[in-house]
Amino acid sequence: MKVIDQMLELKNRNEKGLAVLIDPDKINNSKKNELIAACNASHISFIFYGGSLVQEEQANKHIKELKESVNVPVVIFPGHPLQIYPNADAILLLSLISGRNPEFLIGHHVVAAPYLKKSGLEVISTGYLLVDGGVPTSASYMSNTTPIPRDKPDIAACTALAGSMLGHDLIYMDAGSGAKIPISHEMIKQVKKSIDSPLIVGGGIRTKEQLYDACNAGGDIIVVGNAFENDPQMILEFGDFFKSKAYI
Ligand code: 1GP
């Protein structure tokens, strides 16, 4: 089944999913094994793979190994157009609709399109919103865009609505990896109300309370990276949260 259909099915069942973000540059081999073991013992829905730079030359091989070791889809979350790894199940084709940098709205996509086509990857059109998370993040720096102010939920809601009208399959709201403060309940709630497509939320989520808040406000898939890099055992704790549907 296509990854987008799995995401839609999850949403239609009124269930929520956990996506574990793996940035290959940030984890060494022993951490990687611990992370994979925790993913397998936990209740996760997706692995997102990528980062702002990704200098790892063996990424495509790593994804193959990853896919052999876990039983959830591996989805590329690319920071730049060079991150096309055919061994993955799908790629989020991000259009940075919160920004006004044409390269991240369409330029990189034009460059990547023929390679994406050749790769055979499932392409998921994603309206991507960067939101201020209290600290400058790699994503805002590298994309040269200003994040949406965290106290402007109406701007986020209109941006997401426009993204949906433009035909994006998903909306991904991100405070950026390592954000000090996750996206506010109010902003997620307003965005959720303005769209029908699945809503991905991430950035700075480190505690179960923050996880609950993101789900309860309307996030369908919650992405966590940093917290799991620091302590892979947290994947078990967060996975239990989704297994027991503690977000209801
Ligand atoms: C970043 O949404 C992801 O793009 C995850 O953020 O690493 O802060 O969990 P963290």
PDB file of C-alpha atoms and ligand atoms in Angstrom:
ATOM      1  CA  MET A   1       0.000   0.000   0.000  1.00  0.00           C
ATOM      2  CA  LYS A   2       1.231   3.495  -0.826  1.00  0.00           C
ATOM      3  CA  VAL A   3       2.560   5.507   2.110  1.00  0.00           C
ATOM      4  CA  ILE A   4       0.075   8.331   1.541  1.00  0.00           C
ATOM      5  CA  ASP A   5      -2.759   5.765   1.695  1.00  0.00           C
ATOM      6  CA  GLN A   6      -1.375   4.430   4.963  1.00  0.00           C
ATOM      7  CA  MET A   7      -1.392   7.972   6.329  1.00  0.00           C
ATOM      8  CA  LEU A   8      -4.955   8.550   5.128  1.00  0.00           C
ATOM      9  CA  GLU A   9      -6.104   5.214   6.509  1.00  0.00           C
ATOM     10  CA  LEU A  10      -4.650   6.052   9.919  1.00  0.00           C
ATOM     11  CA  LYS A  11      -6.517   9.354   9.896  1.00  0.00           C
ATOM     12  CA  ASN A  12      -9.771   7.750   8.715  1.00  0.00           C
ATOM     13  CA  ARG A  13      -9.568   5.286  11.609  1.00  0.00           C
ATOM     14  CA  ASN A  14      -9.196   8.289  13.945  1.00  0.00           C
ATOM     15  CA  GLU A  15      -5.796   7.012  14.950  1.00  0.00           C
ATOM     16  CA  LYS A  16      -2.557   8.901  15.264  1.00  0.00           C
ATOM     17  CA  GLY A  17       0.943   7.842  14.343  1.00  0.00           C
ATOM     18  CA  LEU A  18       4.497   8.356  15.514  1.00  0.00           C
ATOM     19  CA  ALA A  19       7.266   9.083  13.007  1.00  0.00           C
ATOM     20  CA  VAL A  20      10.850   8.616  14.171  1.00  0.00           C
ATOM     21  CA  LEU A  21      13.172  11.068  12.440  1.00  0.00           C
ATOM     22  CA  ILE A  22      16.628   9.736  11.690  1.00  0.00           C
ATOM     23  CA  ASP A  23      19.252  12.245  10.651  1.00  0.00           C
ATOM     24  CA  PRO A  24      22.104   9.974   9.492  1.00  0.00           C
ATOM     25  CA  ASP A  25      24.749  12.585  10.242  1.00  0.00           C
ATOM     26  CA  LYS A  26      23.753  12.712  13.869  1.00  0.00           C
ATOM     27  CA  ILE A  27      23.863   9.045  14.799  1.00  0.00           C
ATOM     28  CA  ASN A  28      26.808   6.711  15.005  1.00  0.00           C
ATOM     29  CA  ASN A  29      26.596   2.957  14.411  1.00  0.00           C
ATOM     30  CA  SER A  30      25.961   1.852  17.984  1.00  0.00           C
ATOM     31  CA  LYS A  31      23.266   4.502  18.420  1.00  0.00           C
ATOM     32  CA  LYS A  32      21.749   3.411  15.121  1.00  0.00           C
ATOM     33  CA  ASN A  33      21.442  -0.187  16.312  1.00  0.00           C
ATOM     34  CA  GLU A  34      19.908   0.911  19.595  1.00  0.00           C
ATOM     35  CA  LEU A  35      17.466   3.117  17.699  1.00  0.00           C
ATOM     36  CA  ILE A  36      16.452   0.301  15.336  1.00  0.00           C
ATOM     37  CA  ALA A  37      15.965  -2.127  18.226  1.00  0.00           C
ATOM     38  CA  ALA A  38      13.782   0.406  20.016  1.00  0.00           C
ATOM     39  CA  CYS A  39      11.758   1.061  16.831  1.00  0.00           C
ATOM     40  CA  ASN A  40      11.092  -2.656  16.462  1.00  0.00           C
ATOM     41  CA  ALA A  41      10.042  -3.070  20.081  1.00  0.00           C
ATOM     42  CA  SER A  42       7.787  -0.034  19.921  1.00  0.00           C
ATOM     43  CA  HIS A  43       4.565   1.044  18.243  1.00  0.00           C
ATOM     44  CA  ILE A  44       5.721   3.443  15.544  1.00  0.00           C
ATOM     45  CA  SER A  45       4.132   4.151  12.165  1.00  0.00           C
ATOM     46  CA  PHE A  46       6.909   5.619  10.024  1.00  0.00           C
ATOM     47  CA  ILE A  47      10.599   6.372   9.886  1.00  0.00           C
ATOM     48  CA  PHE A  48      11.474   9.722   8.394  1.00  0.00           C
ATOM     49  CA  TYR A  49      15.033   9.925   7.083  1.00  0.00           C
ATOM     50  CA  GLY A  50      16.896  13.139   6.306  1.00  0.00           C
ATOM     51  CA  GLY A  51      18.309  16.394   7.586  1.00  0.00           C
ATOM     52  CA  SER A  52      19.349  19.840   6.518  1.00  0.00           C
ATOM     53  CA  LEU A  53      22.674  18.670   5.101  1.00  0.00           C
ATOM     54  CA  VAL A  54      23.167  14.863   5.094  1.00  0.00           C
ATOM     55  CA  GLN A  55      26.794  14.312   4.207  1.00  0.00           C
ATOM     56  CA  GLU A  56      26.485  10.571   4.702  1.00  0.00           C
ATOM     57  CA  GLU A  57      27.567   9.070   1.378  1.00  0.00           C
ATOM     58  CA  GLN A  58      26.115   5.652   2.120  1.00  0.00           C
ATOM     59  CA  ALA A  59      22.612   6.936   2.782  1.00  0.00           C
ATOM     60  CA  ASN A  60      20.920   4.845   0.098  1.00  0.00           C
ATOM     61  CA  LYS A  61      22.652   1.691   1.386  1.00  0.00           C
ATOM     62  CA  HIS A  62      21.716   2.594   4.962  1.00  0.00           C
ATOM     63  CA  ILE A  63      18.095   2.953   3.967  1.00  0.00           C
ATOM     64  CA  LYS A  64      18.172  -0.527   2.414  1.00  0.00           C
ATOM     65  CA  GLU A  65      19.564  -1.937   5.675  1.00  0.00           C
ATOM     66  CA  LEU A  66      17.038   0.052   7.651  1.00  0.00           C
ATOM     67  CA  LYS A  67      14.189  -1.330   5.576  1.00  0.00           C
ATOM     68  CA  GLU A  68      15.453  -4.865   6.139  1.00  0.00           C
ATOM     69  CA  SER A  69      15.491  -4.256   9.903  1.00  0.00           C
ATOM     70  CA  VAL A  70      12.183  -2.477  10.514  1.00  0.00           C
ATOM     71  CA  ASN A  71       8.660  -3.145   9.357  1.00  0.00           C
ATOM     72  CA  VAL A  72       7.411   0.392   8.859  1.00  0.00           C
ATOM     73  CA  PRO A  73       7.820   2.563   5.754  1.00  0.00           C
ATOM     74  CA  VAL A  74      10.971   4.650   5.432  1.00  0.00           C
ATOM     75  CA  VAL A  75      10.129   8.096   4.098  1.00  0.00           C
ATOM     76  CA  ILE A  76      12.718  10.637   2.977  1.00  0.00           C
ATOM     77  CA  PHE A  77      12.352  14.039   4.626  1.00  0.00           C
ATOM     78  CA  PRO A  78      14.801  15.950   2.442  1.00  0.00           C
ATOM     79  CA  GLY A  79      16.712  19.080   3.362  1.00  0.00           C
ATOM     80  CA  HIS A  80      17.978  19.569  -0.184  1.00  0.00           C
ATOM     81  CA  PRO A  81      17.461  18.150  -3.681  1.00  0.00           C
ATOM     82  CA  LEU A  82      20.432  15.768  -3.459  1.00  0.00           C
ATOM     83  CA  GLN A  83      18.586  13.636  -0.936  1.00  0.00           C
ATOM     84  CA  ILE A  84      16.890  11.258  -3.363  1.00  0.00           C
ATOM     85  CA  TYR A  85      17.439   7.691  -2.198  1.00  0.00           C
ATOM     86  CA  PRO A  86      15.620   5.131  -4.371  1.00  0.00           C
ATOM     87  CA  ASN A  87      15.688   2.457  -1.655  1.00  0.00           C
ATOM     88  CA  ALA A  88      13.197   4.397   0.465  1.00  0.00           C
ATOM     89  CA  ASP A  89       9.449   3.827   0.253  1.00  0.00           C
ATOM     90  CA  ALA A  90       8.506   7.432  -0.423  1.00  0.00           C
ATOM     91  CA  ILE A  91       9.743  11.013  -0.319  1.00  0.00           C
ATOM     92  CA  LEU A  92       8.049  14.106   1.049  1.00  0.00           C
ATOM     93  CA  LEU A  93       8.313  16.634  -1.759  1.00  0.00           C
ATOM     94  CA  LEU A  94       8.377  19.706   0.457  1.00  0.00           C
ATOM     95  CA  SER A  95       7.157  23.054  -0.725  1.00  0.00           C
ATOM     96  CA  LEU A  96       8.143  25.602   1.916  1.00  0.00           C
ATOM     97  CA  ILE A  97       4.887  27.551   1.782  1.00  0.00           C
ATOM     98  CA  SER A  98       5.552  29.552   4.955  1.00  0.00           C
ATOM     99  CA  GLY A  99       8.554  31.132   3.226  1.00  0.00           C
ATOM    100  CA  ARG A 100       8.980  33.360   0.229  1.00  0.00           C
ATOM    101  CA  ASN A 101      12.108  31.790  -1.181  1.00  0.00           C
ATOM    102  CA  PRO A 102      11.286  30.649  -4.740  1.00  0.00           C
ATOM    103  CA  GLU A 103      14.006  27.970  -4.663  1.00  0.00           C
ATOM    104  CA  PHE A 104      12.213  26.170  -1.832  1.00  0.00           C
ATOM    105  CA  LEU A 105       8.795  26.745  -3.368  1.00  0.00           C
ATOM    106  CA  ILE A 106       9.541  25.461  -6.894  1.00  0.00           C
ATOM    107  CA  GLY A 107      13.211  25.902  -7.943  1.00  0.00           C
ATOM    108  CA  HIS A 108      14.664  22.809  -6.276  1.00  0.00           C
ATOM    109  CA  HIS A 109      11.659  20.792  -7.391  1.00  0.00           C
ATOM    110  CA  VAL A 110      12.367  21.536 -11.042  1.00  0.00           C
ATOM    111  CA  VAL A 111      15.944  20.321 -10.590  1.00  0.00           C
ATOM    112  CA  ALA A 112      14.860  17.231  -8.688  1.00  0.00           C
ATOM    113  CA  ALA A 113      11.836  16.239 -10.808  1.00  0.00           C
ATOM    114  CA  PRO A 114      13.570  14.116 -13.485  1.00  0.00           C
ATOM    115  CA  TYR A 115      15.652  12.330 -10.843  1.00  0.00           C
ATOM    116  CA  LEU A 116      12.556  11.691  -8.757  1.00  0.00           C
ATOM    117  CA  LYS A 117      10.803  10.251 -11.764  1.00  0.00           C
ATOM    118  CA  LYS A 118      13.745   7.946 -12.521  1.00  0.00           C
ATOM    119  CA  SER A 119      13.994   6.862  -8.885  1.00  0.00           C
ATOM    120  CA  GLY A 120      10.527   5.298  -8.924  1.00  0.00           C
ATOM    121  CA  LEU A 121       9.921   6.693  -5.435  1.00  0.00           C
ATOM    122  CA  GLU A 122       6.412   7.473  -4.300  1.00  0.00           C
ATOM    123  CA  VAL A 123       6.283  11.274  -4.227  1.00  0.00           C
ATOM    124  CA  ILE A 124       4.111  12.858  -1.534  1.00  0.00           C
ATOM    125  CA  SER A 125       3.358  16.495  -2.205  1.00  0.00           C
ATOM    126  CA  THR A 126       3.779  18.274   1.131  1.00  0.00           C
ATOM    127  CA  GLY A 127       2.950  21.836   2.116  1.00  0.00           C
ATOM    128  CA  TYR A 128       5.662  22.600   4.661  1.00  0.00           C
ATOM    129  CA  LEU A 129       5.269  25.333   7.285  1.00  0.00           C
ATOM    130  CA  LEU A 130       8.163  26.456   9.441  1.00  0.00           C
ATOM    131  CA  VAL A 131       7.044  28.000  12.715  1.00  0.00           C
ATOM    132  CA  ASP A 132       9.186  29.923  15.161  1.00  0.00           C
ATOM    133  CA  GLY A 133      10.309  27.525  17.877  1.00  0.00           C
ATOM    134  CA  GLY A 134      12.103  30.048  20.074  1.00  0.00           C
ATOM    135  CA  VAL A 135      15.527  29.450  18.570  1.00  0.00           C
ATOM    136  CA  PRO A 136      17.004  29.809  15.059  1.00  0.00           C
ATOM    137  CA  THR A 137      16.949  26.364  13.424  1.00  0.00           C
ATOM    138  CA  SER A 138      18.978  24.800  10.613  1.00  0.00           C
ATOM    139  CA  ALA A 139      15.810  24.638   8.514  1.00  0.00           C
ATOM    140  CA  SER A 140      15.148  28.384   8.637  1.00  0.00           C
ATOM    141  CA  TYR A 141      18.842  29.223   8.210  1.00  0.00           C
ATOM    142  CA  MET A 142      19.408  26.851   5.293  1.00  0.00           C
ATOM    143  CA  SER A 143      16.185  27.830   3.530  1.00  0.00           C
ATOM    144  CA  ASN A 144      16.784  31.523   4.120  1.00  0.00           C
ATOM    145  CA  THR A 145      13.167  31.988   5.173  1.00  0.00           C
ATOM    146  CA  THR A 146      11.456  33.565   8.147  1.00  0.00           C
ATOM    147  CA  PRO A 147       9.341  31.160  10.186  1.00  0.00           C
ATOM    148  CA  ILE A 148       5.730  32.042  11.006  1.00  0.00           C
ATOM    149  CA  PRO A 149       5.631  33.840  14.391  1.00  0.00           C
ATOM    150  CA  ARG A 150       4.409  31.369  17.021  1.00  0.00           C
ATOM    151  CA  ASP A 151       1.643  33.703  18.219  1.00  0.00           C
ATOM    152  CA  LYS A 152       0.070  34.066  14.759  1.00  0.00           C
ATOM    153  CA  PRO A 153      -2.122  30.970  14.376  1.00  0.00           C
ATOM    154  CA  ASP A 154      -4.301  32.731  11.808  1.00  0.00           C
ATOM    155  CA  ILE A 155      -1.336  33.138   9.436  1.00  0.00           C
ATOM    156  CA  ALA A 156      -0.500  29.448   9.845  1.00  0.00           C
ATOM    157  CA  ALA A 157      -4.133  28.448   9.224  1.00  0.00           C
ATOM    158  CA  CYS A 158      -4.414  30.554   6.037  1.00  0.00           C
ATOM    159  CA  THR A 159      -1.048  29.238   4.822  1.00  0.00           C
ATOM    160  CA  ALA A 160      -2.151  25.638   5.364  1.00  0.00           C
ATOM    161  CA  LEU A 161      -5.494  26.320   3.693  1.00  0.00           C
ATOM    162  CA  ALA A 162      -3.729  27.789   0.664  1.00  0.00           C
ATOM    163  CA  GLY A 163      -1.405  24.761   0.621  1.00  0.00           C
ATOM    164  CA  SER A 164      -4.383  22.406   0.565  1.00  0.00           C
ATOM    165  CA  MET A 165      -6.086  24.425  -2.159  1.00  0.00           C
ATOM    166  CA  LEU A 166      -2.895  24.186  -4.199  1.00  0.00           C
ATOM    167  CA  GLY A 167      -3.255  20.424  -3.987  1.00  0.00           C
ATOM    168  CA  HIS A 168      -0.690  19.316  -1.408  1.00  0.00           C
ATOM    169  CA  ASP A 169      -1.428  15.823  -0.077  1.00  0.00           C
ATOM    170  CA  LEU A 170      -0.202  16.691   3.406  1.00  0.00           C
ATOM    171  CA  ILE A 171       0.533  19.657   5.597  1.00  0.00           C
ATOM    172  CA  TYR A 172       3.651  19.452   7.787  1.00  0.00           C
ATOM    173  CA  MET A 173       4.020  22.067  10.533  1.00  0.00           C
ATOM    174  CA  ASP A 174       7.509  22.148  11.936  1.00  0.00           C
ATOM    175  CA  ALA A 175       9.120  24.211  14.666  1.00  0.00           C
ATOM    176  CA  GLY A 176      12.413  22.835  13.307  1.00  0.00           C
ATOM    177  CA  SER A 177      14.688  20.187  14.726  1.00  0.00           C
ATOM    178  CA  GLY A 178      15.865  21.097  18.207  1.00  0.00           C
ATOM    179  CA  ALA A 179      13.240  23.816  18.652  1.00  0.00           C
ATOM    180  CA  LYS A 180      13.142  25.197  22.173  1.00  0.00           C
ATOM    181  CA  ILE A 181       9.358  25.400  22.211  1.00  0.00           C
ATOM    182  CA  PRO A 182       7.055  23.124  20.193  1.00  0.00           C
ATOM    183  CA  ILE A 183       4.228  24.610  18.110  1.00  0.00           C
ATOM    184  CA  SER A 184       1.394  25.912  20.284  1.00  0.00           C
ATOM    185  CA  HIS A 185      -1.854  24.042  20.847  1.00  0.00           C
ATOM    186  CA  GLU A 186      -3.819  26.971  19.438  1.00  0.00           C
ATOM    187  CA  MET A 187      -1.863  27.100  16.203  1.00  0.00           C
ATOM    188  CA  ILE A 188      -2.160  23.340  15.567  1.00  0.00           C
ATOM    189  CA  LYS A 189      -5.885  23.522  16.354  1.00  0.00           C
ATOM    190  CA  GLN A 190      -6.508  26.349  13.907  1.00  0.00           C
ATOM    191  CA  VAL A 191      -4.500  24.699  11.149  1.00  0.00           C
ATOM    192  CA  LYS A 192      -6.333  21.420  11.716  1.00  0.00           C
ATOM    193  CA  LYS A 193      -9.680  23.192  11.385  1.00  0.00           C
ATOM    194  CA  SER A 194      -8.674  24.719   8.061  1.00  0.00           C
ATOM    195  CA  ILE A 195      -7.649  21.496   6.246  1.00  0.00           C
ATOM    196  CA  ASP A 196      -8.911  17.976   5.542  1.00  0.00           C
ATOM    197  CA  SER A 197      -5.585  16.380   4.642  1.00  0.00           C
ATOM    198  CA  PRO A 198      -3.393  14.615   7.211  1.00  0.00           C
ATOM    199  CA  LEU A 199      -1.460  16.992   9.452  1.00  0.00           C
ATOM    200  CA  ILE A 200       2.124  16.247  10.463  1.00  0.00           C
ATOM    201  CA  VAL A 201       3.523  18.114  13.469  1.00  0.00           C
ATOM    202  CA  GLY A 202       7.094  18.186  14.726  1.00  0.00           C
ATOM    203  CA  GLY A 203       9.918  20.150  16.261  1.00  0.00           C
ATOM    204  CA  GLY A 204      11.025  20.290  19.892  1.00  0.00           C
ATOM    205  CA  ILE A 205       8.735  17.554  21.239  1.00  0.00           C
ATOM    206  CA  ARG A 206      10.538  15.968  24.198  1.00  0.00           C
ATOM    207  CA  THR A 207       7.907  15.036  26.778  1.00  0.00           C
ATOM    208  CA  LYS A 208       4.691  13.028  26.905  1.00  0.00           C
ATOM    209  CA  GLU A 209       2.799  16.196  27.817  1.00  0.00           C
ATOM    210  CA  GLN A 210       4.026  17.885  24.636  1.00  0.00           C
ATOM    211  CA  LEU A 211       3.176  14.755  22.671  1.00  0.00           C
ATOM    212  CA  TYR A 212      -0.341  14.727  24.127  1.00  0.00           C
ATOM    213  CA  ASP A 213      -0.732  18.416  23.369  1.00  0.00           C
ATOM    214  CA  ALA A 214       0.301  18.029  19.709  1.00  0.00           C
ATOM    215  CA  CYS A 215      -2.071  15.061  19.211  1.00  0.00           C
ATOM    216  CA  ASN A 216      -4.947  16.556  21.157  1.00  0.00           C
ATOM    217  CA  ALA A 217      -4.720  19.825  19.196  1.00  0.00           C
ATOM    218  CA  GLY A 218      -5.072  17.925  15.916  1.00  0.00           C
ATOM    219  CA  GLY A 219      -1.728  16.498  14.773  1.00  0.00           C
ATOM    220  CA  ASP A 220      -2.244  13.168  12.947  1.00  0.00           C
ATOM    221  CA  ILE A 221       1.404  12.176  12.720  1.00  0.00           C
ATOM    222  CA  ILE A 222       3.915  13.428  15.253  1.00  0.00           C
ATOM    223  CA  VAL A 223       7.591  13.562  14.305  1.00  0.00           C
ATOM    224  CA  VAL A 224      10.285  13.252  16.949  1.00  0.00           C
ATOM    225  CA  GLY A 225      14.026  13.348  16.241  1.00  0.00           C
ATOM    226  CA  ASN A 226      16.271  14.987  18.823  1.00  0.00           C
ATOM    227  CA  ALA A 227      14.689  13.444  21.895  1.00  0.00           C
ATOM    228  CA  PHE A 228      15.169   9.939  20.448  1.00  0.00           C
ATOM    229  CA  GLU A 229      18.726  10.661  19.330  1.00  0.00           C
ATOM    230  CA  ASN A 230      19.540  11.593  22.908  1.00  0.00           C
ATOM    231  CA  ASP A 231      17.686   8.652  24.417  1.00  0.00           C
ATOM    232  CA  PRO A 232      16.474   5.911  22.035  1.00  0.00           C
ATOM    233  CA  GLN A 233      14.608   4.236  24.925  1.00  0.00           C
ATOM    234  CA  MET A 234      12.108   7.089  24.767  1.00  0.00           C
ATOM    235  CA  ILE A 235      10.805   5.511  21.555  1.00  0.00           C
ATOM    236  CA  LEU A 236       9.299   2.755  23.710  1.00  0.00           C
ATOM    237  CA  GLU A 237       7.629   5.217  26.042  1.00  0.00           C
ATOM    238  CA  PHE A 238       6.247   7.337  23.196  1.00  0.00           C
ATOM    239  CA  GLY A 239       5.227   4.204  21.262  1.00  0.00           C
ATOM    240  CA  ASP A 240       3.172   3.008  24.257  1.00  0.00           C
ATOM    241  CA  PHE A 241       1.384   6.331  24.181  1.00  0.00           C
ATOM    242  CA  PHE A 242       0.207   5.626  20.628  1.00  0.00           C
ATOM    243  CA  LYS A 243      -0.483   1.937  21.221  1.00  0.00           C
ATOM    244  CA  SER A 244      -2.755   2.682  24.159  1.00  0.00           C
ATOM    245  CA  LYS A 245      -4.319   5.612  22.271  1.00  0.00           C
ATOM    246  CA  ALA A 246      -3.512   7.843  25.214  1.00  0.00           C
ATOM    247  CA  TYR A 247      -4.153  10.851  22.956  1.00  0.00           C
ATOM    248  CA  ILE A 248      -7.918  10.344  23.137  1.00  0.00           C
TER     249      ILE A 248
HETATM  250  C1  1GP B   1      12.285  18.340  12.657  1.00  0.00           C
HETATM  251  O1  1GP B   1      10.018  17.868  13.073  1.00  0.00           O
HETATM  252  C2  1GP B   1      11.298  17.372  13.174  1.00  0.00           C
HETATM  253  O2  1GP B   1      12.096  18.677  11.362  1.00  0.00           O
HETATM  254  C3  1GP B   1      11.659  16.841  14.528  1.00  0.00           C
HETATM  255  O3  1GP B   1      12.170  17.813  15.410  1.00  0.00           O
HETATM  256  O4  1GP B   1      14.308  16.836  16.201  1.00  0.00           O
HETATM  257  O5  1GP B   1      13.180  18.643  17.506  1.00  0.00           O
HETATM  258  O6  1GP B   1      12.225  16.344  17.437  1.00  0.00           O
HETATM  259  P1  1GP B   1      13.017  17.369  16.718  1.00  0.00           P
END
